[in-house]
Amino acid sequence: METQAFQKIYTRITSITKATCSLKAAGVGYEELAVINGKLAQVVKVIGGEVTLQVFGGTEGIPTNAEVVFHGKPPVLNVSDELSGRFYNSFGHPIDGGPEVEGEEREIGGPTVNPVRRQQPSELIATGIAGIDLNNTLVSGQKIPFFADPDQPYNQVMAMVALRAKADKIILGGMGLTNDDYLFFKNVFDQAGALDRIVSFVNSTEDPPVERLLVPDMALTAAEYFAVDKNQDVLVLLTDMTLYADALAIVSNRMDQIPSKDSMPGSLYSDLARIYEKAVQFPEGGSITIVAVTTLSGGDITHSIPDNTGYITEGQLFLRKDTDIGKVIVDPFRSLSRLKQLVIGKKTREDHPSVMNTAVRLFADASNAKTKLENGFDLTDYDERSLEFAKEYSRKLLAIDVNIDIDEMLDTGWELFNKFFTKAEVGIKEELVKKYWPEEEGFEDKKSEKKETEEEA
Amino acid sequence: MEEKVYTKGKVKSIIANLVIVEIDGPVSQNEICYIKLHGTDLMAEVIKINGNMAYVQVFESTRSLSIDKEVEFTGHMLEVTLGPGLLSRNYDGLQNDLNTMEGIFLKKGEYTKALDESKKWDFKPLLKEGDRVEAGSWLGEVDENHQSHKIMVPFKMQGSYKVKSIEEKGTFTVKDTIAVISDAEGNAFPITMTQNWPVKVPIKVYESKPRPYRLLETGVRTIDTLNPITEGGTGFIPGPFGSGKTVLQHALSKQAEADIVIVAACGERANEVVEIFTEFPELDDPRTGRKLMERTTIIANTSNMPVAAREASVYTAMTIAEYYRQMALKVLLLADSTSRWAQALREMSNRMEELPGPDAYPMDLTAIIASFYARAGYVYLNNDESGSITFIGTVSPAGGNLKEPVTEATKKAARCFYALSQQRADSKRYPAIDPIDSYSKYLEYDEVKKYLNEHIDEKWTDNIETVKDILIRGRETSEQIDILGDDGVPIDYHITYWKSEIIDFVILQQDAFDDIDGSTPIDRQKYMLDKILKICHVDFEFDSFEDTAEYFKRIINELKQMNYSEFESDKFKNHEKQLEKIIEERKVD
Ligand SMILES: Nc1ncnc2c1ncn2[C@@H]1O[C@H](COP(=O)(O)OP(=O)(O)OP(=O)(O)O)[C@@H](O)[C@H]1O
Ligand SMILES: [Mg+2]
């Protein structure tokens, strides 16, 4: 980077740790950027005349007489329509061989939306995946993570959601993304002909981990440009936020801060909330929706990272493998979309809440039956039927490879109720049953036929 | 007042929002100062003083701040402005009016007036010339959203005064002088309708603070019937994420029998506050028929707003509550979530490199929480009227584990414990308050028992005991059944279990989103409790355990239909008749 006239240059570093360099410097602003020996760094502490810089790429090889150049400003991103269709690194510089973006310079990690200027989210986002649309409906302006073990295909599901979501812009923030996953995203977006509405900021596994701390703010600054200045619906994908939090822990640990639970910094909640709360519905029509990934270790959601995330986001989508059908499903028990109330039965068919709740309840009955079976107790006829129901429900609705519209999901729900249960067992409001219970011969019809033949005999 | 010269200082160190300022004169602990940054004033509060260095926590982002920037101290602590017009307002944690701020984004250093200073109020004097007054005396009143808002002698005025002059009925702004009072030496003090008060100091201009004894009706059955809270009582709601803390608090804020409701959204989601902004101006207050927003003040310091202001927000809310209590009003104060407040304290304590307590929280966390809860309460004012602040906070325990510092500290301070259980939430048994782990210490107070038995039913407290016994026995038998299998236990076990399920489904579970079921007045709670206890005392006969589930589900269904019907309507009575019929089927005399 070229040095400019107003920039201050220093060459005497007083102390160096694994992640930081300190030096005497005057007039330096808090959170200002600097370059040390060609590496980007940011002011994290000013004690008297001594400034401490966090070096994103690590301090390996930095000599005490290294040249330190201050930028005079915090990290920025140039925003304009030219952002679209391009790939950038954590600092917002192109990595796709194309030119730098011209546009208005904006500080990243900018101010908060005044809560009274927000609008209540109310637009449904359809994904075709019934585990989401039927049971955990997404709404624009929502923030929601996938909770998944590292072996789940979360990036694939997320890409699918993004492409079907009908967003004006999709902004990918990749943190610790493997090269393979990076190419995967590039390919699917390309093949879907969607590249021109995608903006990607990528910190790969080959880049220094601390750099990824800038990725969410870069992605969200771009998102705010399109949502506020252009009134667009923007979908932001953040993967993997666990790796982001790990980078926070690395930094706070190297700065000798007192860790709280699970070696995470005490400010983890605020740090994550600052990012997720950028999700918003503006009254003028623009919106930012955040779909993130939080990888778990062994499904443990009590670990600090998923735990704090759960307290911040508006629900979570839990992926797991259903061994009965051999497919990955969106777990109906552990998943939740807190904003679904705003749209189901309002923007969707009136029977949506009932079908959703009933199917989940019957699925729970099946899981009770399973426990009984495992404990060696006899199953009742109802137990047997609920187990059969669970398998089909899982295959036809919960599996992530399902792609149908919401009416079809609801019809499928009724079809399964009819096939395995009586109306009384299903227990849905009379009016809805009259309207939606399928004509086809179902379990109840067979049962009464059987009864009649027995009586005749 | 004479022109005072306040201390000035210069920024010497910056560690996130902790700034160390070199000072040239006296400053006091918790004094407010402003850091001058390129034409913006960043508000900050002194939290530690060491020699000529003042440690201040900045209520804004310190981005771009550099050393040697000037700092001006103000000579006062963090204060709120009190006066008519606080209701229906949306404030941030420092009492800036969010609605009068410019633009979509919050701007650093933008501070707005708490009260509308141009609005004219209809003032009516309550005292006359020559009357003796002291801090908190009611000089007059104005009508604020149809409630009498008392204009009081400022709480800071010590000693006794005489009314020198007072305005007749008329219209005034909050800045107009409405009375002049004088002390023994004849010094005159003009009084307006507004006054300031430091948020961290409790307002204590009352006669006494007895133990609370009156029931505060909330319309939530599992609270009112099983573990009631009193007017002036304290309670807390711990629960893992998604277990229903916020939904429960919103229900309380809509339904509770309070004159004034103050909601402090402390470090939680902005969209949840938007829900209140959107709904409350539309929803009717069931007691008055007016809009809910008219009795409500919202303090919104959501999770993405500055952390230090989050800490201040609960104090701001409490001080406004205390102000209304001085008018002999029943105030309900809700804070969601007090854990975020504790975390704000932790962040600051860590930055100051204080010796950490458990989970890196400050050592004095328990004391801080206790003294905050102690500000709630029922009081007799100096004019023999009474007022109250009922305070209910939520707690968000890390990992949902109740053995963590904030939950444990709060448990020592609050008298009601409403534990939300993950298991109940998972099985959609809302509200997920665990009926057995939860408690209300008020049920041990003789004066509370007496009040309940006099006002609801002479057998009320005995009935509550019975209900709790049935629930405990239900839980025990259900564990037995799980171990021994459905047919490994006598049929009686199933009956006992199902009787407790009736209580669970019909009293404990309540659909917060249903217009009728959502809120149940106490007389209706009594009616249903009597009905259910009667069923619980009936002996039933069954041939096999398989029949019990089906039979009791029918009973539960009728009772639930009653819950969903207008009280004593035809529909209600029809279901009741059905219910009686079903009971007869299996009853043994
Ligand atoms: N009484 C209720 N009736 C119906 N649904 C409820 C009820 N309480 C909670 N829920 C459901 O649970 C969801 C989460 O509830 P809520 O937002 O109150 O949780 P919380 O405990 O405040 O979580 P957090 O700690 O993350 O803020 C709601 O969006 C709603 O779907
Ligand atoms: Mg909540």
mmCIF file of N, CA and C and ligand atoms in Angstrom, chain A residues 338, chain B residues 246 268-269 272 336, ligand 2:
data_model
loop_
_atom_site.group_PDB
_atom_site.id
_atom_site.type_symbol
_atom_site.label_atom_id
_atom_site.label_comp_id
_atom_site.label_asym_id
_atom_site.label_seq_id
_atom_site.Cartn_x
_atom_site.Cartn_y
_atom_site.Cartn_z
ATOM 1 N N ARG A 338 -38.635 -18.200 15.912
ATOM 2 C CA ARG A 338 -39.477 -17.404 16.815
ATOM 3 C C ARG A 338 -40.354 -16.415 16.077
ATOM 4 N N THR B 246 -39.515 -14.046 27.646
ATOM 5 C CA THR B 246 -39.999 -12.797 27.080
ATOM 6 C C THR B 246 -41.503 -12.842 26.827
ATOM 7 N N GLU B 268 -31.503 -7.148 25.152
ATOM 8 C CA GLU B 268 -32.151 -8.238 24.412
ATOM 9 C C GLU B 268 -32.420 -7.776 22.981
ATOM 10 N N ARG B 269 -33.269 -8.556 22.261
ATOM 11 C CA ARG B 269 -33.438 -8.320 20.830
ATOM 12 C C ARG B 269 -34.265 -7.078 20.516
ATOM 13 N N GLU B 272 -37.979 -7.663 19.523
ATOM 14 C CA GLU B 272 -38.954 -7.883 20.600
ATOM 15 C C GLU B 272 -39.505 -6.561 21.117
ATOM 16 N N ASP B 336 -35.889 -7.375 31.217
ATOM 17 C CA ASP B 336 -35.523 -8.550 30.412
ATOM 18 C C ASP B 336 -34.250 -8.180 29.658
HETATM 19 MG MG MG C 2 -36.254 -13.418 25.666
#
